[in-house]
Amino acid sequence: MMINNLCLQNFRNYQDEKIQFMPGSNILVGDNGQGKTNIIEGIYYLLTGKSYRVQREQELLRWEQSEFHLYGDFLLARHKILLESHYRDKKKIVKVNQVPCRRLSDFVGTINVIFFSPDDLVMIKGGPAERRRFLDLHIAQMRPGHVSLLNAYNKAVQQKSALLKSYVEKSLKYSQLQLWNEQILELGEKVIRNRAELAERIQRVADDIYMNLSSEKEKIQVLYIALGKRNINNAIAEFSQLLHDKLEQEIERQMVLVGPHRDDVQILLNDRPARLYASQGQQRSLVLSLKLAELELIRQEKGEYPLLLLDDVLSELDRFRRDYLIKFIESSRIQTLITMTSAESHLESGALYRVEQGHIRREP
Ligand SMILES: Nc1ncnc2c1ncn2[C@@H]1O[C@H](COP(=O)(O)OP(=O)(O)O)[C@@H](O)[C@H]1O
Ligand SMILES: [Mg+2]
C-alpha cells in the first residue's frame, strides 16, 4: 500500500499544498510548529475518517476558514485509489474514486495505516481505555463490522446507564434493564471475542520481535482480560450470571459495571505487568514490538504492508532500537513517512522534504 500524492486545502496550517511521495522512506524535516505532524494527521484522517489528536473537525479547519479538502492518491494491489475528504457546512463527505461513500465504515480499512508516535507509550503506561483503543483501532482496520458493533454496544451501555440514573418506577426499571442487558450480553460477547483473538495474534508476533529488539531474552504476553478473567471462554460462560448478580449494585451506584467497556489488556514482561515493572527503555521496546506486530498482521492478512507513519519517533529511540527499526523499514521497503527536526536522518536512502510554515519543498 502506498500514497503517491497528497493535497491539503485549508487543513490545519496548509492553505493549498501538494506533496508527492516516493516508495520507501519519505523524510519530513522542519523546526517545531511548521506543519510536519499536520501532514501525518491529514493522511491518517483520509484513511480512517478520524484525527488521533482531536475529536472535532472544526479544529482541523485552517483558522478563519469554513471548509477543508483532502485528496490522496493511493496504490493498493497496483490499483489506483483516489480518496477525498471534504468538510463543509459542518458536514463530512468522503469519496472513493469520486463516488460518495455513505458510511465511514464502507471505506475504512481499504488502505491500512499504522501510526506511531512517542505518545503511544500510553499503551503501556496509561489506563485500560488506551489499551482497548489500541485493539479496537486495529480490528476496525481489518474488520469494518467492528466499528458498528462497538457503536451498537456503546449505545446499549449508554442507554442502560441513563436508565440507571433515571427515576422510573421499580418494576418498569427492572424490565427495561433486562432488555439492555440482553443487548449488552449479545454484542459484548462479540466485542470480547474480537479483541481476545487479536490480542493473542499480536502476542505471538510481538514476542518474536521483542526477542530481537532486547538484549535480554524476555517474554512478552498480551492478555485480554474479559470481565476480570484471563480465560475468555469462562468469562463468556459467566457473563449472563454476572450481569444478573451485579444488577443491584449497578442500581445503587448508577453505573454500568459489567461488560467489555471495562475490560483491560494486560501486557506482561516476564510475567510481570510492564506498566509497573518495565523500565522506560523496555516500555519503548514493547510499544515498538506491538506496532511492528500490527504491521506484520496486516501484511499476513492483506498481502501488503500498510503505510507506516512515524511522528518524531526516531529521536526517541536509543541507537540499537533505532537501527533495528531502520533496518526493518529498509529491508521490507514499506512506504514510511518519518518526521524529524534535523536532517541527520540515520537513513541511508529516502526522499527528503523540508517543511516550513505550511509549505513543503522536496530537497535534492
Ligand atoms: N486549525 C489550524 N489552523 C491554522 N494553523 C494551525 C491549526 N492547527 C494548528 N496550526 C498550526 O500548525 C502548526 C503546528 O503544526 P504541526 O504539524 O503540529 O508542527 P510540527 O512541524 O512541529 O509537527 C502550528 O504553527 C500551529 O499554529
Ligand atoms: Mg510534530
Coordinates of C-alpha atoms and ligand atoms in Angstrom, one line a residue:
M1 CA 0.0 0.0 0.0
M2 CA 1.3 3.4 -0.9
I3 CA 0.4 7.0 -1.0
N4 CA 1.6 8.8 -4.2
N5 CA 0.2 12.3 -3.8
L6 CA -1.5 14.3 -1.1
C7 CA -3.2 17.6 -1.4
L8 CA -4.2 19.6 1.7
Q9 CA -6.6 22.6 1.3
N10 CA -7.4 24.7 4.3
F11 CA -6.4 21.8 6.5
R12 CA -4.6 23.0 9.7
N13 CA -1.8 25.4 8.6
Y14 CA -2.0 24.4 5.0
Q15 CA -3.7 26.7 2.5
D16 CA -3.2 24.7 -0.7
E17 CA -0.3 22.4 -0.7
K18 CA 0.6 19.3 -2.7
I19 CA 3.2 16.8 -2.0
Q20 CA 4.3 13.8 -4.0
F21 CA 5.6 10.8 -2.0
M22 CA 8.1 8.2 -3.0
P23 CA 8.2 4.4 -2.4
G24 CA 10.3 3.6 0.7
S25 CA 11.2 6.3 3.2
N26 CA 9.9 9.9 3.0
I27 CA 11.6 12.1 5.5
L28 CA 9.8 15.3 6.5
V29 CA 12.2 17.7 8.2
G30 CA 11.5 21.1 9.8
D31 CA 11.6 23.0 13.0
N32 CA 8.8 22.6 15.6
G33 CA 5.4 24.1 14.7
Q34 CA 6.0 24.1 10.9
G35 CA 3.3 21.5 9.9
K36 CA 5.1 18.1 9.9
T37 CA 2.6 16.4 12.1
N38 CA -0.3 18.1 10.3
I39 CA 0.7 16.2 7.1
I40 CA 0.7 12.9 9.0
E41 CA -2.6 13.8 10.6
G42 CA -4.1 14.6 7.1
I43 CA -3.2 11.2 5.8
Y44 CA -4.4 9.4 8.9
Y45 CA -7.7 11.4 8.6
L46 CA -8.1 10.5 5.0
L47 CA -7.7 6.8 5.7
T48 CA -9.6 6.4 9.0
G49 CA -12.1 9.3 8.9
K50 CA -10.7 10.5 12.3
S51 CA -7.9 12.5 13.7
Y52 CA -6.0 10.9 16.5
R53 CA -5.4 14.4 18.1
V54 CA -8.8 16.0 18.2
Q55 CA -12.5 14.9 18.2
R56 CA -14.0 17.7 16.2
E57 CA -13.4 18.5 12.6
Q58 CA -13.7 22.2 13.5
E59 CA -10.2 22.1 14.9
L60 CA -8.7 20.8 11.6
L61 CA -10.0 23.8 9.7
R62 CA -7.4 26.3 8.9
W63 CA -8.2 29.3 11.0
E64 CA -11.0 31.5 9.8
Q65 CA -11.9 29.1 7.1
S66 CA -15.2 27.2 6.8
E67 CA -14.2 24.2 4.7
F68 CA -11.3 21.9 4.2
H69 CA -10.5 19.4 1.5
L70 CA -8.1 16.5 1.4
Y71 CA -7.2 14.5 -1.6
G72 CA -4.9 11.4 -1.6
D73 CA -3.8 9.2 -4.5
F74 CA -3.1 5.7 -3.1
L75 CA -1.9 2.5 -4.6
L76 CA -3.4 -0.8 -3.4
A77 CA -2.5 -4.1 -5.2
R78 CA -1.3 -2.0 -8.1
H79 CA -4.7 -0.3 -8.4
K80 CA -5.0 3.4 -8.0
I81 CA -7.5 4.7 -5.4
L82 CA -8.4 8.3 -5.1
L83 CA -9.7 9.2 -1.6
E84 CA -11.2 12.6 -0.8
S85 CA -12.4 14.0 2.4
H86 CA -14.4 17.2 2.3
Y87 CA -15.6 19.1 5.3
R88 CA -18.1 21.9 4.5
D89 CA -21.0 23.4 6.3
K90 CA -20.1 21.3 9.3
K91 CA -20.7 18.1 7.2
K92 CA -18.2 15.4 6.2
I93 CA -18.2 14.0 2.7
V94 CA -16.0 11.1 1.8
K95 CA -15.4 10.0 -1.8
V96 CA -13.6 6.9 -3.1
N97 CA -12.7 7.1 -6.8
Q98 CA -15.0 10.1 -7.0
V99 CA -18.0 8.2 -5.7
P100 CA -19.5 9.4 -2.5
C101 CA -19.3 6.9 0.4
R102 CA -22.4 6.6 2.5
R103 CA -20.9 5.3 5.7
L104 CA -17.5 5.8 7.1
S105 CA -17.2 2.0 7.6
D106 CA -17.6 1.5 3.9
F107 CA -14.1 2.7 3.2
V108 CA -12.1 2.5 6.5
G109 CA -9.8 -0.4 6.2
T110 CA -9.4 -0.4 2.5
I111 CA -6.0 1.0 2.8
N112 CA -4.3 0.4 6.1
V113 CA -2.1 2.7 8.1
I114 CA -0.1 2.3 11.2
F115 CA 0.7 5.4 13.1
F116 CA 3.4 5.5 15.7
S117 CA 4.4 8.5 17.9
P118 CA 6.1 8.9 21.4
D119 CA 2.6 9.3 22.8
D120 CA 2.0 5.6 22.1
L121 CA 3.7 4.9 25.4
V122 CA 0.3 5.3 26.9
M123 CA -0.5 1.9 25.7
I124 CA 1.8 0.7 28.4
K125 CA 1.6 3.4 31.0
G126 CA -2.0 4.6 30.6
G127 CA -5.2 3.1 31.7
P128 CA -7.3 0.3 30.3
A129 CA -9.2 2.6 27.9
E130 CA -5.9 3.2 26.0
R131 CA -5.3 -0.5 25.6
R132 CA -8.8 -1.2 24.5
R133 CA -8.5 1.6 22.0
F134 CA -5.3 0.1 20.6
L135 CA -7.0 -3.2 19.9
D136 CA -10.2 -1.7 18.6
L137 CA -8.4 0.6 16.1
H138 CA -6.6 -2.4 14.7
I139 CA -9.7 -4.6 14.5
A140 CA -11.6 -1.7 12.9
Q141 CA -9.0 -1.6 10.1
M142 CA -9.2 -5.3 9.5
R143 CA -12.9 -5.9 10.1
P144 CA -15.1 -3.0 9.2
G145 CA -18.1 -4.5 11.1
H146 CA -16.2 -3.9 14.3
V147 CA -16.9 -0.2 14.3
S148 CA -20.7 -0.7 14.0
L149 CA -20.5 -3.5 16.6
L150 CA -18.8 -1.1 19.0
N151 CA -21.2 1.7 18.3
A152 CA -24.2 -0.6 19.0
Y153 CA -22.6 -1.9 22.1
N154 CA -21.7 1.5 23.5
K155 CA -25.2 2.8 22.7
A156 CA -26.6 -0.1 24.8
V157 CA -24.3 0.8 27.6
Q158 CA -25.2 4.5 27.4
Q159 CA -28.9 3.7 27.4
K160 CA -28.6 1.4 30.3
S161 CA -26.5 4.0 32.2
A162 CA -29.2 6.7 31.5
L163 CA -31.9 4.3 32.8
L164 CA -29.9 3.5 36.0
K165 CA -29.7 7.3 36.7
S166 CA -33.4 8.0 35.9
Y167 CA -36.4 7.9 38.2
V168 CA -38.5 5.1 36.8
E169 CA -41.0 3.0 38.7
K170 CA -39.1 0.0 40.1
S171 CA -40.7 -2.9 38.2
L172 CA -40.6 -1.0 34.9
K173 CA -36.9 -0.2 35.6
Y174 CA -36.1 -3.8 36.1
S175 CA -37.8 -5.0 32.9
Q176 CA -36.1 -2.3 30.9
L177 CA -32.7 -3.0 32.4
Q178 CA -33.3 -6.6 31.4
L179 CA -33.7 -5.6 27.8
W180 CA -30.5 -3.6 27.8
N181 CA -28.7 -6.5 29.5
E182 CA -29.7 -8.8 26.7
Q183 CA -28.1 -6.4 24.2
I184 CA -25.0 -6.0 26.3
L185 CA -24.7 -9.7 26.5
E186 CA -25.1 -10.4 22.8
L187 CA -23.0 -7.6 21.5
G188 CA -20.5 -7.7 24.3
E189 CA -19.6 -11.3 23.7
K190 CA -18.7 -10.4 20.1
V191 CA -16.6 -7.5 21.2
I192 CA -14.8 -9.7 23.7
R193 CA -14.1 -12.4 21.1
N194 CA -12.8 -9.9 18.5
R195 CA -10.4 -8.3 21.0
A196 CA -9.2 -11.5 22.6
E197 CA -8.5 -13.1 19.3
L198 CA -6.4 -10.1 18.2
A199 CA -4.5 -9.9 21.5
E200 CA -3.5 -13.5 21.0
R201 CA -2.3 -13.0 17.5
I202 CA -0.4 -9.8 18.4
Q203 CA 1.3 -11.5 21.3
R204 CA 2.6 -14.3 19.0
V205 CA 4.2 -11.9 16.6
A206 CA 5.3 -9.3 19.1
D207 CA 7.1 -11.9 21.2
D208 CA 9.4 -12.8 18.4
I209 CA 10.1 -9.1 17.5
Y210 CA 10.8 -8.2 21.1
M211 CA 13.3 -11.1 21.3
N212 CA 15.3 -9.4 18.6
L213 CA 14.9 -6.0 20.0
S214 CA 16.0 -6.5 23.5
S215 CA 19.4 -7.8 24.6
E216 CA 17.9 -9.8 27.4
K217 CA 15.7 -12.6 26.4
E218 CA 12.4 -11.6 27.9
K219 CA 9.0 -13.0 27.2
I220 CA 6.0 -10.8 26.3
Q221 CA 2.4 -11.6 27.0
V222 CA -0.5 -9.7 25.7
L223 CA -3.5 -10.9 27.6
Y224 CA -7.1 -9.7 27.1
I225 CA -8.8 -9.7 30.4
A226 CA -12.5 -10.1 29.8
L227 CA -14.9 -9.3 32.7
G228 CA -11.9 -9.6 35.1
K229 CA -10.9 -13.1 33.8
R230 CA -8.0 -14.3 31.7
N231 CA -9.9 -17.3 30.4
I232 CA -12.1 -15.9 27.7
N233 CA -14.4 -18.9 27.5
N234 CA -15.0 -18.9 31.2
A235 CA -15.7 -15.2 31.1
I236 CA -18.3 -15.5 28.4
A237 CA -19.9 -18.5 30.1
E238 CA -20.4 -16.5 33.2
F239 CA -21.3 -13.2 31.5
S240 CA -25.1 -13.6 31.9
Q241 CA -24.8 -14.6 35.6
L242 CA -22.5 -11.7 36.3
L243 CA -25.0 -9.3 34.7
H244 CA -27.7 -10.7 37.0
D245 CA -25.5 -10.7 40.1
K246 CA -24.3 -7.1 39.8
L247 CA -27.7 -5.6 39.0
E248 CA -28.5 -4.4 42.5
Q249 CA -25.0 -2.9 42.8
E250 CA -25.4 -1.2 39.4
I251 CA -28.7 0.4 40.5
E252 CA -27.2 1.5 43.8
R253 CA -24.1 3.1 42.1
Q254 CA -26.0 4.2 39.0
M255 CA -23.2 2.8 36.8
V256 CA -22.9 0.0 34.2
L257 CA -20.4 -2.2 36.0
V258 CA -20.4 -5.4 33.8
G259 CA -19.2 -5.6 30.2
P260 CA -16.2 -5.2 27.9
H261 CA -16.3 -1.4 28.2
R262 CA -14.4 -2.0 31.4
D263 CA -12.1 -4.7 30.1
D264 CA -8.3 -4.4 30.1
V265 CA -5.3 -5.8 28.2
Q266 CA -2.5 -7.0 30.4
I267 CA 0.9 -6.5 28.9
L268 CA 3.4 -8.6 30.8
L269 CA 7.1 -8.8 30.5
N270 CA 8.5 -12.0 32.1
D271 CA 5.1 -12.5 33.8
R272 CA 5.1 -9.0 35.4
P273 CA 2.9 -6.1 34.4
A274 CA 5.0 -3.9 32.1
R275 CA 3.2 -0.8 33.4
L276 CA 4.6 -1.3 36.8
Y277 CA 7.9 -3.0 36.4
A278 CA 9.3 -2.4 32.9
S279 CA 12.0 0.3 32.5
Q280 CA 11.5 3.2 30.2
G281 CA 13.7 1.5 27.6
Q282 CA 11.8 -1.8 27.9
Q283 CA 8.5 0.1 27.6
R284 CA 9.6 1.7 24.4
S285 CA 10.8 -1.7 23.0
L286 CA 7.4 -3.1 23.9
V287 CA 5.5 -0.4 22.1
L288 CA 7.7 -0.7 19.1
S289 CA 7.2 -4.5 19.1
L290 CA 3.4 -4.1 19.3
K291 CA 3.4 -1.7 16.4
L292 CA 5.6 -3.9 14.3
A293 CA 3.4 -6.8 15.1
E294 CA 0.4 -4.9 13.9
L295 CA 2.3 -4.2 10.6
E296 CA 3.1 -7.9 10.2
L297 CA -0.5 -9.0 10.9
I298 CA -1.8 -6.6 8.3
R299 CA 0.7 -7.9 5.8
Q300 CA -0.3 -11.5 6.6
E301 CA -3.9 -10.8 6.1
K302 CA -3.8 -8.3 3.2
G303 CA -0.7 -9.5 1.5
E304 CA 0.7 -6.0 1.6
Y305 CA 2.3 -3.8 4.2
P306 CA 0.2 -0.8 5.4
L307 CA 1.6 2.7 5.3
L308 CA 3.8 3.5 8.2
L309 CA 3.6 6.9 9.8
L310 CA 6.4 7.7 12.3
D311 CA 5.9 11.0 14.0
D312 CA 9.0 12.1 16.0
V313 CA 9.8 8.5 16.8
L314 CA 13.4 8.1 15.7
S315 CA 14.9 10.6 18.0
E316 CA 13.1 9.0 21.0
L317 CA 14.6 5.6 20.4
D318 CA 18.1 4.6 21.5
R319 CA 20.6 3.6 18.9
F320 CA 20.0 -0.1 19.0
R321 CA 16.3 0.1 18.6
R322 CA 16.5 2.9 16.0
D323 CA 18.9 0.8 13.9
Y324 CA 16.5 -2.2 14.2
L325 CA 13.6 -0.1 13.0
I326 CA 15.5 1.5 10.2
K327 CA 16.8 -1.9 9.1
F328 CA 13.2 -3.2 9.1
I329 CA 12.0 -0.2 7.0
E330 CA 14.8 -0.5 4.5
S331 CA 14.6 -4.3 4.1
S332 CA 10.8 -4.5 4.0
R333 CA 10.6 -1.5 1.6
I334 CA 7.5 -0.5 3.4
Q335 CA 6.4 3.0 2.5
T336 CA 7.2 5.2 5.6
L337 CA 6.7 8.8 6.4
I338 CA 9.1 10.0 9.0
T339 CA 9.1 13.4 10.7
M340 CA 12.1 14.8 12.4
T341 CA 13.6 18.2 13.3
S342 CA 17.0 17.8 11.9
A343 CA 18.2 16.3 8.7
E344 CA 20.6 13.8 10.2
S345 CA 18.2 11.0 9.3
H346 CA 20.2 7.9 10.1
L347 CA 18.6 6.5 7.0
E348 CA 20.7 5.7 4.0
S349 CA 18.1 6.4 1.4
G350 CA 14.8 8.2 1.2
A351 CA 13.2 11.3 -0.2
L352 CA 13.8 14.4 1.8
Y353 CA 11.2 17.2 2.2
R354 CA 11.6 20.5 4.0
V355 CA 8.5 21.7 5.9
E356 CA 8.4 25.4 6.7
Q357 CA 5.3 27.4 7.8
G358 CA 2.8 25.4 5.9
H359 CA 4.9 24.9 2.8
I360 CA 6.5 21.6 1.7
R361 CA 9.5 21.5 -0.6
R362 CA 11.3 18.5 -1.9
E363 CA 15.0 18.7 -1.4
P364 CA 17.6 17.1 -3.7
Ligands
LIG1 N1 -6.5 24.8 12.7 C1 -5.4 25.4 12.4 N2 -5.3 26.4 11.5 C2 -4.1 27.0 11.2 N3 -2.9 26.6 11.8 C3 -2.9 25.6 12.7 C4 -4.2 25.0 13.0 N4 -3.9 24.0 13.9 C5 -2.5 24.1 14.1 N5 -2.0 25.1 13.4 C6 -0.6 25.5 13.3 O1 0.2 24.3 12.9 C7 1.4 24.4 13.5 C8 1.7 23.0 14.1 O2 1.9 22.1 13.2 P1 2.5 20.7 13.5 O3 2.3 19.9 12.3 O4 1.9 20.2 14.8 O5 4.0 21.1 13.7 P2 5.3 20.2 13.7 O6 6.1 20.5 12.5 O7 6.0 20.6 14.9 O8 4.9 18.8 13.7 C9 1.4 25.4 14.5 O9 2.2 26.5 14.0 C10 0.0 25.8 14.7 O10 -0.2 27.1 15.0
MG2 MG 5.0 17.4 15.2

